[in-house]
């Protein structure tokens, strides 16, 4: 199947200008919705509700069961995924399927997080009734405190009314953005309170570019026989053999106790031999400030450091002893960049 060639738009054409104006209006409308949320948080009531929701989830001992219908349901699925990937056990239950057996996916110590902008989605009725019958905490994300969902909820995250970006005022746009942000806020509050770290994040994100960035140095480093090591009293001619055999263009220089005291690089060799070859001890030619990291550092941090310092290698140390080496090519091959 052949791809379709799309010509560059005529930005001066009236229809193009009208489309770009609609783009700007959409962004501005949704931004106003988020600004209204920020103001509601600053006023205190919404912030207190968010805090109550966080505490309820933390103290429940169960999962967060997120539900919603239509566009709110799609947002609910994303919120469930975000919570699960940041250390809060969570899953999505479709409200229509809940009426046909999936209510069994809600445990007594779970918390139900229900989304409905109007608060009147009829498909939520059975889930709402179920939580009331069995004393399961119900948190609502809605714009209508007096709705069926708002009245039934133990905790209401009542979002301010906002204009939809749809020119007809019908398609959920601003409202779903605000619901999404509310879910993100809950997830971030929870992960920060539990001290969820990048290493924890790695457990749930092993794949793709994000997984690569969260690799640790220990997973990428060259070690053992692959690590170029030379003693400080070794003659430079022998040090060159070790450097070239390992093909990194660098070697770690260690003292009698095996502690890292310097690095021998191609640049050090050029400087040592600028007036002609003269053999000498490695210690006389080495650089005395080798760049080091520990094995638990994230690959993305190492890449940023290499870019800042304009270097291609760092040594991995355990205390003062070199145990590995990471080359920028290792990071690139792993997909960190």
C-alpha angles and dihedrals in degrees: 000000000000121000119241117246110225115200121225110269121251098243091194094056114109094235091051092049090050091052092049090049089053089050091053092046091051092053092045093048094051091044089056089054091054091046089054088053091051091051091049090053091049090052088062107233096088091043090054090051092051089051091050090050092051092050092047091053093046093050098042097080090211140079132291108245108202121198141170141143130243115345089351086057092056089051090047090055090053092048091051090051093048092050092048093049092051098052104273112116106237144151139177124247118193108227094221092051090046088069090057101053106300092104082084087071089070112084125203093252095046126106119228116216108194125190125202123141092205093033089222104093102143092209089068093061097092094047091048091049091047093054091049093048095051100033096248115161111253121201117188129204104196142125094228116073090181094053124107090260094043094051094046097047122104088209124022124202093196108192120204119258112264140182116255115236090227107105089228091051090233113094111083104248115126090030094055091046090054092047090050092051091049090055092047090051091053092048094049093046090052096046093048093049092052093045093242104187136197088260090056089048090055091064091063098037108049095141138070129008093318090054090050092052090052095053112118125235089247089065094054108032127111111234145165113021091000093063112096108228130173131176119240092239094049114114115255093240089060091044090056090056091054092047095049095044091058093043099215097111090235140073132196114241115215135185128229091283093052094252118146110249103159149340132249114214139174088257091055090053092051091051092047093051100038090114095039135291117309120163115231141153116292090239090064094057104032128105112245101212108065115181112241141182134178123250095252096060116115118252092235090058091052092050091051090050093049090051092049093049095036093232132135103210141040129187121234113223137194103203102316097333123097112235102165150356131228120202123199089241089063090057093047093048090051090054097245095136 
